[in-house]
Short mmCIF file of C-alpha atoms in Angstrom, two decimals:
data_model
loop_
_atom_site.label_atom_id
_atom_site.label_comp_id
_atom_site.label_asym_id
_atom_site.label_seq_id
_atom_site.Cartn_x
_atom_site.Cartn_y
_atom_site.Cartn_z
CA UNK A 1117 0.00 0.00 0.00
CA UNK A 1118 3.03 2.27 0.72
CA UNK A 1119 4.59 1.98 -2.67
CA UNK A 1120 0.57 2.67 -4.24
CA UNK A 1121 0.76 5.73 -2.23
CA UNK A 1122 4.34 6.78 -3.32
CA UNK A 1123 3.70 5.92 -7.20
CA UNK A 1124 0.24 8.01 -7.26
CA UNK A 1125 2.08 10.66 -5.53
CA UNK A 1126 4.47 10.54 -8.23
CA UNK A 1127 2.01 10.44 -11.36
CA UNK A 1128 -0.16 13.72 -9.31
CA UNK A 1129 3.25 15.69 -8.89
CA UNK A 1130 4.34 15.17 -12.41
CA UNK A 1131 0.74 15.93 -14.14
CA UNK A 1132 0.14 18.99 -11.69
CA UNK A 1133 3.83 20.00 -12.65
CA UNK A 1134 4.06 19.35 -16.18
CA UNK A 1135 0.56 20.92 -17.23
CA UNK A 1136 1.10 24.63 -16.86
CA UNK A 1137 3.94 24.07 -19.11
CA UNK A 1138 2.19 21.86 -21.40
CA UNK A 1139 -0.38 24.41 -21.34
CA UNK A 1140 2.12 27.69 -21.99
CA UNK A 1141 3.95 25.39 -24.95
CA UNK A 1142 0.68 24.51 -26.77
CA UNK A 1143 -0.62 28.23 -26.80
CA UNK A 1144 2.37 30.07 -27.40
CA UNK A 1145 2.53 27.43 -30.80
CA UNK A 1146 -1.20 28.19 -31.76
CA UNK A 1147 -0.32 31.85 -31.25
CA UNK A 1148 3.13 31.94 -33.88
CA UNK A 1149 0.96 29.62 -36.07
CA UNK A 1150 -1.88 32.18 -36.31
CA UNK A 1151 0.74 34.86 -36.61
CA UNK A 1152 2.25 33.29 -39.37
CA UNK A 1153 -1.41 32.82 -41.10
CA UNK A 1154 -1.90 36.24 -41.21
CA UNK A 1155 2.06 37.19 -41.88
CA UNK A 1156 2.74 34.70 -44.68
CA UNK A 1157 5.91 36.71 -45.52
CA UNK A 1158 7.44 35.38 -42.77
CA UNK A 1159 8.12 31.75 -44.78
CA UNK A 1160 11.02 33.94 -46.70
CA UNK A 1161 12.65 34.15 -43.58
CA UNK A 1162 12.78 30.04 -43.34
CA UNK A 1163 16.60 29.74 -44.28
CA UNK A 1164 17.58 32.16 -41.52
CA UNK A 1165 15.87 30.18 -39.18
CA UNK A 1166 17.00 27.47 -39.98
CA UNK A 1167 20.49 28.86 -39.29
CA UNK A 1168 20.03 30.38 -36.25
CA UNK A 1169 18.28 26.86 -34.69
CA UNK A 1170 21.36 25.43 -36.06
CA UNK A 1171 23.76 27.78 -34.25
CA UNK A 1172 21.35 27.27 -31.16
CA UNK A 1173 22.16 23.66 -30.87
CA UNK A 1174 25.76 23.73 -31.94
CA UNK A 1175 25.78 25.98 -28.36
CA UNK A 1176 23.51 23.80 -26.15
CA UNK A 1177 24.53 20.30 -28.05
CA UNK A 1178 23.18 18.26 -30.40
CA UNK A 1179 22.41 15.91 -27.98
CA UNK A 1180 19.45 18.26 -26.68
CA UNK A 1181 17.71 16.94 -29.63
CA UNK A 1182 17.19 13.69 -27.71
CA UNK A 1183 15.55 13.68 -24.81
CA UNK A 1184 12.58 11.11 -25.93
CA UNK A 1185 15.72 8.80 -26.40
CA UNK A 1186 17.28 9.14 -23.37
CA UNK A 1187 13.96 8.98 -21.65
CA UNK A 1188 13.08 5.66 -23.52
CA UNK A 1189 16.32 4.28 -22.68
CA UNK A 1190 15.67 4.81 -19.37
CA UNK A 1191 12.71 3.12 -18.69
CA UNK A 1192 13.70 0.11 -20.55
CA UNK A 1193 16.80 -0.01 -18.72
CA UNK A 1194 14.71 -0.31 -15.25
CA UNK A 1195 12.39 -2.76 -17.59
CA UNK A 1196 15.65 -5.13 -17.61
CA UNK A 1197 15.86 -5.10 -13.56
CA UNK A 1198 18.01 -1.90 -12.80
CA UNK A 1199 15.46 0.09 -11.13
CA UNK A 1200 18.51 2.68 -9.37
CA UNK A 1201 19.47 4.03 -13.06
CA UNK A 1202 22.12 4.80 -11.63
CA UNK A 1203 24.81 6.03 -13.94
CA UNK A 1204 22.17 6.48 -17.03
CA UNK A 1205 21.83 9.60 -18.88
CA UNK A 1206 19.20 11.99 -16.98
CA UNK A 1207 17.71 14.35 -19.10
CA UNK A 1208 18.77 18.57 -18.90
CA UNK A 1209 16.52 21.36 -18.56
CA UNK A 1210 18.48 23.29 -20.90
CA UNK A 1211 17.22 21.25 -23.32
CA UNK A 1212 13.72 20.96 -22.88
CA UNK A 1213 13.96 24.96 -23.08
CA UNK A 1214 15.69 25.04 -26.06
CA UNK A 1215 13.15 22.84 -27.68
CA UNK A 1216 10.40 24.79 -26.70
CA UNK A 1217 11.30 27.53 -27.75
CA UNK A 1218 12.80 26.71 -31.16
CA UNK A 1219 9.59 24.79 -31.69
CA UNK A 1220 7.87 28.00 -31.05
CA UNK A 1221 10.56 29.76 -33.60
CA UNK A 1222 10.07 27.24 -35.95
CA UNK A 1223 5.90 27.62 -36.23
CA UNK A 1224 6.64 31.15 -36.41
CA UNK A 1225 8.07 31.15 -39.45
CA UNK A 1226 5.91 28.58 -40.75
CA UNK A 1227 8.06 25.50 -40.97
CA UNK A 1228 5.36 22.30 -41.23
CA UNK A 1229 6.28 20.45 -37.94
CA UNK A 1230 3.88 18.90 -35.16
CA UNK A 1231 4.20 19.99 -31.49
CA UNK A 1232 3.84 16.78 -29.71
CA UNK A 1233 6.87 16.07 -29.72
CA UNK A 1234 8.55 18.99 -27.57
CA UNK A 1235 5.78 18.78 -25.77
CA UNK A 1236 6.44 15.28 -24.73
CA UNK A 1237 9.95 16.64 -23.64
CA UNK A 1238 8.52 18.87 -21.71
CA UNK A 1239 6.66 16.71 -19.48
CA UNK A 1240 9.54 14.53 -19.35
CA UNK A 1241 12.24 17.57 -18.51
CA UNK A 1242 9.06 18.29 -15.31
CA UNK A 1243 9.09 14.84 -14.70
CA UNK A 1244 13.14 14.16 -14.18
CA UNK A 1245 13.29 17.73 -11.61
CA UNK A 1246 10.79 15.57 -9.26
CA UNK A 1247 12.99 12.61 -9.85
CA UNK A 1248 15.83 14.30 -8.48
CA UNK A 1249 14.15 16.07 -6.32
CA UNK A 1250 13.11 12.65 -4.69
CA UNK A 1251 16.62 11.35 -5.30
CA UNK A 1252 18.24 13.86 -3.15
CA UNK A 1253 15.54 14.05 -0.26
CA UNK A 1254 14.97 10.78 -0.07
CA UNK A 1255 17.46 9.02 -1.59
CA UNK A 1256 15.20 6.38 -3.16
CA UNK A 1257 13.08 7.23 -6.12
CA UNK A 1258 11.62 5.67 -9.49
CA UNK A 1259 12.79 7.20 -12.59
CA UNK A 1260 11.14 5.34 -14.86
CA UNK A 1261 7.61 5.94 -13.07
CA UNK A 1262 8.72 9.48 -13.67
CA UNK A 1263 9.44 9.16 -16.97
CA UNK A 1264 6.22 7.85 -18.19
CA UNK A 1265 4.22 9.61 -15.97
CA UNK A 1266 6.10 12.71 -18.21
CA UNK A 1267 5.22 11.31 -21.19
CA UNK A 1268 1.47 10.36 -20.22
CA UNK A 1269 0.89 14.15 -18.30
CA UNK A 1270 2.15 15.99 -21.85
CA UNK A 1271 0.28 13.59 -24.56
CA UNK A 1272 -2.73 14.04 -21.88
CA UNK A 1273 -3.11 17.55 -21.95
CA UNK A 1274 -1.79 18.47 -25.67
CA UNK A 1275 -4.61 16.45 -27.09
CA UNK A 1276 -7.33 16.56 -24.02
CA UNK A 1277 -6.94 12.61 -23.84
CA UNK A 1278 -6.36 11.10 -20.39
CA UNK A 1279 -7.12 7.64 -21.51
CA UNK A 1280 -4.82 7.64 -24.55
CA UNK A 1281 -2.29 9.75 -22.74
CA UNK A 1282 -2.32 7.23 -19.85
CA UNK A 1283 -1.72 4.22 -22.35
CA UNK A 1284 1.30 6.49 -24.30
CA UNK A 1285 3.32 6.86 -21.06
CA UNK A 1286 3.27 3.18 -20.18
CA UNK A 1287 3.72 1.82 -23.60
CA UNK A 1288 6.00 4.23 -25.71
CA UNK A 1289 8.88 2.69 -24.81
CA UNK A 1290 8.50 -1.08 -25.07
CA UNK A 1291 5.17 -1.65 -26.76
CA UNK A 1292 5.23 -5.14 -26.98
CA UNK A 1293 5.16 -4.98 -23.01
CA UNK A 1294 1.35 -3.89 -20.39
CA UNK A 1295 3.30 -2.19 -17.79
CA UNK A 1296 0.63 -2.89 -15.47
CA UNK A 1297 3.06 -1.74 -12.55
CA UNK A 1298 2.92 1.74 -13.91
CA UNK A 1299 -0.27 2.78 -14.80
CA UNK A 1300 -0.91 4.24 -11.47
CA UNK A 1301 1.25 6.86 -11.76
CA UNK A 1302 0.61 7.38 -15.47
CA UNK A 1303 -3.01 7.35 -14.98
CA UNK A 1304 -2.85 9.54 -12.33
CA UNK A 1305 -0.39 11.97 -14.24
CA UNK A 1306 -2.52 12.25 -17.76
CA UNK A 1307 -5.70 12.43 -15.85
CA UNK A 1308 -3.92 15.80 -13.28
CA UNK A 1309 -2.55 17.04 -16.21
CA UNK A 1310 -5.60 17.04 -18.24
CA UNK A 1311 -8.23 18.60 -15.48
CA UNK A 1312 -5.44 21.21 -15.10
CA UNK A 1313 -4.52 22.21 -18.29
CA UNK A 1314 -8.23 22.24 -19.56
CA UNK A 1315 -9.09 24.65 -16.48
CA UNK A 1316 -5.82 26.94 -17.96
CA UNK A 1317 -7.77 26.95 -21.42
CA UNK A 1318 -4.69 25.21 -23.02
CA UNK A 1319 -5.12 24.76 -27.00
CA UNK A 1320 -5.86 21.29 -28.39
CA UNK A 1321 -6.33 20.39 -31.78
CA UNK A 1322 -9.80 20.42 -32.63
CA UNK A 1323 -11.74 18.69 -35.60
CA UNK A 1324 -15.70 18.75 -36.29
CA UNK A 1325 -17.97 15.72 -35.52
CA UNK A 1326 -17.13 12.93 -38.20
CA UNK A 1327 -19.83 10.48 -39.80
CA UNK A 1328 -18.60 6.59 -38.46
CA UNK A 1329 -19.16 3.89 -40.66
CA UNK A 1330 -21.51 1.09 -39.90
CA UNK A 1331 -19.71 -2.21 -39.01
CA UNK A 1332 -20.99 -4.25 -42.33
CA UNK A 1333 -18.95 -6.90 -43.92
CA UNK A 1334 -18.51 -4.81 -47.27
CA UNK A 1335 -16.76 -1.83 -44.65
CA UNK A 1336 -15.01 -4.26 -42.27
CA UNK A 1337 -12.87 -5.92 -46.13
CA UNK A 1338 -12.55 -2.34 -47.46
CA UNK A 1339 -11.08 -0.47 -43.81
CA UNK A 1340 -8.77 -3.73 -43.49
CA UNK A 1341 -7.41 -2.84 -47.07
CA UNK A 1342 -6.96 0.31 -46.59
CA UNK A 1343 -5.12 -0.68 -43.17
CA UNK A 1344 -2.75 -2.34 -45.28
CA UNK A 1345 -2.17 0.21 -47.45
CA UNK A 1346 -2.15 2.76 -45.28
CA UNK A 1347 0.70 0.96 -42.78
CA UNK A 1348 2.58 0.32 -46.34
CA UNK A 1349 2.96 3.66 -47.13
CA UNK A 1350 3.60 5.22 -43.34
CA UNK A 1351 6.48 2.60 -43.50
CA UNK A 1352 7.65 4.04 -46.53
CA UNK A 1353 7.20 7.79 -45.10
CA UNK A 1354 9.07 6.99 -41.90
CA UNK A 1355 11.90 6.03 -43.64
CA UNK A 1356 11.79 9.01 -45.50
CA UNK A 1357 11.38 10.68 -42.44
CA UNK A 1358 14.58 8.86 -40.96
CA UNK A 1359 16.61 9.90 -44.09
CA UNK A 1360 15.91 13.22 -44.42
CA UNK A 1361 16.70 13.79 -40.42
CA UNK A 1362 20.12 12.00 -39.63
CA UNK A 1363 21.59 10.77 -43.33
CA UNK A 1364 20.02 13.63 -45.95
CA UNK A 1365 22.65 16.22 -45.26
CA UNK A 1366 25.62 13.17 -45.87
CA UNK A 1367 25.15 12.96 -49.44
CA UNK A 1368 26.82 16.98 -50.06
CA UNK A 1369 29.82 18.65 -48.53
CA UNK A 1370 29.71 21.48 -46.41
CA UNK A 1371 29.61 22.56 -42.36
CA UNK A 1372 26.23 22.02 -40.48
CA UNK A 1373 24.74 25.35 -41.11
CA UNK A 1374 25.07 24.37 -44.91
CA UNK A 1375 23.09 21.06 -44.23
CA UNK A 1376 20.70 23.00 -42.69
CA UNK A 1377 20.11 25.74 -45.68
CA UNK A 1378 19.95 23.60 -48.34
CA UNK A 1379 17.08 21.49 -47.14
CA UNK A 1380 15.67 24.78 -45.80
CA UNK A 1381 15.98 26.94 -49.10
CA UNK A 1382 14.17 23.86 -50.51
CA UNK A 1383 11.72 24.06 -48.07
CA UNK A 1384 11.03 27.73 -48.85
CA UNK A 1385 11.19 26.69 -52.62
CA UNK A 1386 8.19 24.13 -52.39
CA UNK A 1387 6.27 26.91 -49.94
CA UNK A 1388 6.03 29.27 -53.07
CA UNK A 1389 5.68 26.79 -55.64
CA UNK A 1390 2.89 25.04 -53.47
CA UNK A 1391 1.47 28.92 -53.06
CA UNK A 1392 1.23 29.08 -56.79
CA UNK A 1393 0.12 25.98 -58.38
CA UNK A 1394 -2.39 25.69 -55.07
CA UNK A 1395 -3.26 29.06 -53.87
CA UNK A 1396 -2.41 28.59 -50.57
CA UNK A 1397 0.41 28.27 -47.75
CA UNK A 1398 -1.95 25.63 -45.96
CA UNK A 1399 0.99 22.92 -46.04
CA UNK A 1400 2.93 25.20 -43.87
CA UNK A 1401 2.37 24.85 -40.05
CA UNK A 1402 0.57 22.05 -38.76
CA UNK A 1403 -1.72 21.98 -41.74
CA UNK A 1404 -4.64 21.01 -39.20
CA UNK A 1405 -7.29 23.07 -41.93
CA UNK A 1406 -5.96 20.28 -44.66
CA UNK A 1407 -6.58 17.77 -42.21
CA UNK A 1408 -10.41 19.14 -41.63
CA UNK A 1409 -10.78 19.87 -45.66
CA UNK A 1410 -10.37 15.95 -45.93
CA UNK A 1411 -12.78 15.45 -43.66
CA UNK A 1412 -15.65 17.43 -45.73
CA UNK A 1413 -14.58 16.52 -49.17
CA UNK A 1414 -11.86 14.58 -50.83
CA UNK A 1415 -8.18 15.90 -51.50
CA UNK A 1416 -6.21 15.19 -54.25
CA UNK A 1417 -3.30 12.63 -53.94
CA UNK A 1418 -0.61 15.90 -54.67
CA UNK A 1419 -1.87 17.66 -51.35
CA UNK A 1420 -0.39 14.21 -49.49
CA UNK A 1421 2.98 14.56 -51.83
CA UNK A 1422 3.32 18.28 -51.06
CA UNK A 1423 2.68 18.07 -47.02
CA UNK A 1424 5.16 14.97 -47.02
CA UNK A 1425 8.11 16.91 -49.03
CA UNK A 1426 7.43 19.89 -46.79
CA UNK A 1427 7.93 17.70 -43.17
CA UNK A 1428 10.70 16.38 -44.94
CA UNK A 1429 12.19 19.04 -45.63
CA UNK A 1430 11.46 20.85 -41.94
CA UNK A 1431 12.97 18.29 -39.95
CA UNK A 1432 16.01 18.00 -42.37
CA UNK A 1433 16.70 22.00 -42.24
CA UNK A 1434 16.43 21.02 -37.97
CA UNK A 1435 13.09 22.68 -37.82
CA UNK A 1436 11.66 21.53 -34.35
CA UNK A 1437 7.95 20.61 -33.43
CA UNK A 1438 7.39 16.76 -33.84
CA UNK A 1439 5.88 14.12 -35.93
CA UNK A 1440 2.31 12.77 -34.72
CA UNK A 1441 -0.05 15.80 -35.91
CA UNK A 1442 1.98 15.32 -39.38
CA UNK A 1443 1.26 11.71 -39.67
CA UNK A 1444 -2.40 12.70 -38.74
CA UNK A 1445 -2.75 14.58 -41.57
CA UNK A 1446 -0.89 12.77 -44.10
CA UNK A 1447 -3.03 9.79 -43.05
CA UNK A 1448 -6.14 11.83 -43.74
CA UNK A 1449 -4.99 13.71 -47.11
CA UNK A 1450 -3.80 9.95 -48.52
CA UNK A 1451 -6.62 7.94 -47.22
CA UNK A 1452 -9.50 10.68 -48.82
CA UNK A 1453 -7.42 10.95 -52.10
CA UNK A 1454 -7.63 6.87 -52.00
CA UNK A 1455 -11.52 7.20 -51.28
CA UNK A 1456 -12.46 8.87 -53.98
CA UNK A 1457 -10.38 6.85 -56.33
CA UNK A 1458 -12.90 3.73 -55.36
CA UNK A 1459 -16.20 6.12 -55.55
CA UNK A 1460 -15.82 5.79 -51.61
CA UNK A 1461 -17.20 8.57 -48.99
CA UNK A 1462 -14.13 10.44 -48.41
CA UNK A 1463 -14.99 12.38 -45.16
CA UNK A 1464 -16.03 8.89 -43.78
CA UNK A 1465 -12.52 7.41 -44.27
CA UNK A 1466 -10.54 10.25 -43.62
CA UNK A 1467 -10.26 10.14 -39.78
CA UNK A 1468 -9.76 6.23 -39.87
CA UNK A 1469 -6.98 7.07 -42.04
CA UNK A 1470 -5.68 9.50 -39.76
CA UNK A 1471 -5.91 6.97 -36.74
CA UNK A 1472 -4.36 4.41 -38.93
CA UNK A 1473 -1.26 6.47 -39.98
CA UNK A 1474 -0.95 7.37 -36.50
CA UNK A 1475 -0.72 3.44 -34.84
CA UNK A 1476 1.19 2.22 -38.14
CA UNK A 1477 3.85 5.56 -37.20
CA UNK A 1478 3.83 5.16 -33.50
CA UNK A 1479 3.89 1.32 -33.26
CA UNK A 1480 1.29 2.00 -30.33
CA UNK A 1481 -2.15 1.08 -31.73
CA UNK A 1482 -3.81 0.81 -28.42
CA UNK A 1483 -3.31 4.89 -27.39
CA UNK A 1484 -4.42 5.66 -31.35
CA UNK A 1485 -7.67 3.47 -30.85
CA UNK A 1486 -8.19 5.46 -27.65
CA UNK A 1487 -7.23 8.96 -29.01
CA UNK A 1488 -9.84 8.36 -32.18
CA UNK A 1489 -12.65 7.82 -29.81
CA UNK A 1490 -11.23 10.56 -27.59
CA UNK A 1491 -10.11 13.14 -30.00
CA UNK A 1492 -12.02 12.59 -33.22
CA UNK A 1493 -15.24 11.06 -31.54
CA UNK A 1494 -15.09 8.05 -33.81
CA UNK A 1495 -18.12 5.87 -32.24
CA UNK A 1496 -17.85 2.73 -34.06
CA UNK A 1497 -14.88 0.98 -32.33
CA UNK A 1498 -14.60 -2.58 -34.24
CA UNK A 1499 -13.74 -0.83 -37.60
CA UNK A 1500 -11.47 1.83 -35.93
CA UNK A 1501 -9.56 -1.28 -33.98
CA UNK A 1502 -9.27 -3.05 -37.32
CA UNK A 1503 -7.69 0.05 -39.10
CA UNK A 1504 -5.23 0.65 -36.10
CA UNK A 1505 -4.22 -2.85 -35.68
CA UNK A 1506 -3.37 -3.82 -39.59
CA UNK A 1507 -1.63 -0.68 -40.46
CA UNK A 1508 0.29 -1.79 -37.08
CA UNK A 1509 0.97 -4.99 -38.38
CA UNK A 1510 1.20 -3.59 -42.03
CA UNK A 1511 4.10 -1.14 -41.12
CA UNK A 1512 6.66 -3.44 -40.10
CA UNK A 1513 9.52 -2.00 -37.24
CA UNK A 1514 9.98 1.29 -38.77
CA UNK A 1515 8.40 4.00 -37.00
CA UNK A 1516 8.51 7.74 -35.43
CA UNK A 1517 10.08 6.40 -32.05
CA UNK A 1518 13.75 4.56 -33.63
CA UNK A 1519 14.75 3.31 -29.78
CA UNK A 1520 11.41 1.25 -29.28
CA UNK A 1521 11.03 -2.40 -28.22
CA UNK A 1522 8.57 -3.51 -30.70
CA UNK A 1523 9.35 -6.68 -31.32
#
């Protein structure tokens, strides 16, 4: 009963921590990306940015850029049996600042990142300063309840989803494993985290009330091949997305502020181009309006090609932000594209897409099943379980999160 007490303790602390933060991150981000909407000629200053978040990290380290890592590695180090962690990497405030910030930077100039992902550092940078705190009063402590009670308190409150934040905490880093000996603190974090930042009017992402699909045998055979599909080419775009972060910028010569321009003149390249042949900069940002334009009528396969490039792009010119709101709508612009293709409601299958994307990118389908009831109000649960688990299974090993345990 002691250690109950000590591990809810633990998941309250870190959600009640972590959510004023959470909160501060996500609206400062909707605030530069509605700045940028109405300021589009800030996209011309992309290639300076690019430089400066370069020069930003050469200062702090590059290693700032990995705090998810080091957190992962953590808690599957105390998953093997070494519960002290002593000796193993803790994770640096410094660094969770930096990443806030340039995430805030890079939204302000319009680079087409997510924000989940600093904001999963963030709640993981709250949740190692009660770790140590505990460490040095008490000399006993549990890093790894920490740690994914970080990890559930930020994906809690970013997208106003205790259940799938509590389920993200405890399975992020080994998926294949039910951490039943955490989810009291990681319940306990997302669901703190979630009453607090929603009483602090944080900014979640939003999308209208979507049309479910009746479970029929003729929908159950058409959502399972478009699971397949879909976890196909989310494979293929995670790869992509591995290249153009860490082995993009080894095929030419030059310093790292050079392989950060070049990717980020591109960038600013495809922005205009994209402005002229579409009429619109809505592939900058988050790109959550192309996401909802999917969802009322179908998109054409080049909107999916153009977002892609543009992600690609960001992340390879060091743009920060994250990937999960990017796979959610390059799940929805591919999957409504496919749709109408087969004469198929597109708005119907867009969100299932979405979802789909999301577990096939994540390699967690259970906290994508939970966020599309959650998040997207998706109330037929058989055909959104199918869609997560085959593009799962679909995908392969490749995904978002390269220091998983998946299989």
């Amino acid at each position: 009963m002691e250690e109950k007490l000590k591990n809810l303790a633990r998941g309250l602390l870190t959600g009640l921590l972590a959510a004023p933060f959470i909160t501060l991150f996500s609206n400062l981000v909707n605030s530069a990306t509605a700045f940028n909407s109405g300021n589009r000629w800030l996209i011309f200053f992309l290639p300076a940015g690019s430089l400066i978040i370069t020069w930003i990290y050469r200062k702090v380290g590059k290693d700032a850029k990995n705090i998810t890592g080091i957190a992962i590695r953590n808690i599957q180090f105390a998953e093997d049996g070494n519960t002290s962690l002593k000796g193993e990497a803790r994770i640096k405030i410094k660094a969770a600042i930096t990443g806030f910030l340039t995430s805030v930077f890079s939204h302000f100039l319009g680079a087409s990142v997510g924000k989940e992902g600093i904001g999963v550092q963030i709640g993981l940078a709250c949740a190692s300063v009660l770790d140590n705190a505990e460490d040095r009063l008490l000399s006993e402590s549990r890093r790894d309840y920490y740690l994914i009670s970080g990890a559930s308190a930020a994906f809690s409150a970013l997208f106003g989803a205790p259940i799938a934040g509590s389920l993200f905490g405890a399975h992020i880093a080994s998926p294949k494993l039910q951490r039943f000996d955490a989810f009291l603190p990681s319940i306990a974090a997302a669901f703190s985290s979630y009453f607090v930042s929603q009483a602090m009017h944080i900014h979640v992402l939003s999308v209208p009330p979507v049309r479910a699909l009746s479970l029929t045998l003729e929908n159950a055979v058409t959502v399972f091949f478009f699971a397949v599909l879909i976890g196909a080419v989310c494979s293929l775009s995670c790869r992509l997305l591995e290249f153009f972060k860490e082995k993009l910028n080894t095929l030419y010569p030059g310093g790292d502020y050079i392989k950060a321009l070049i990717p980020a003149l591109l960038l600013l390249a495809v922005s205009v181009l994209s402005y002229f042949i579409k009429g619109s900069f809505r592939y900058n940002g988050l790109s959550v309006d192309l996401m909802r334009l999917s969802m009322f009528r179908a998109v054409d396969f080049s909107d999916f090609i153009i977002k892609l490039l543009m992600v690609l792009l960001s992340l390879a010119a060091g743009f920060q932000g994250g990937e999960v709101v990017p796979l959610l709508v390059l799940g929805s612009t591919f999957t409504s594209s496919l749709a109408t293709v087969f004469s198929l409601d597109a708005s119907a299958y867009s969100i299932l897409g979405a979802i789909g994307f999301l577990a096939a990118g994540t390699k967690l389908p259970l906290v994508t099943f939970a966020l599309g009831m959650e998040l997207f109000g998706y109330s037929e649960p058989a055909l959104l379980f199918l869609m997560t688990a085959t593009a799962l299974i679909a995908s392969g090993k490749v995904g978002i999160y390269s220091h998983q345990r998946i299989y």
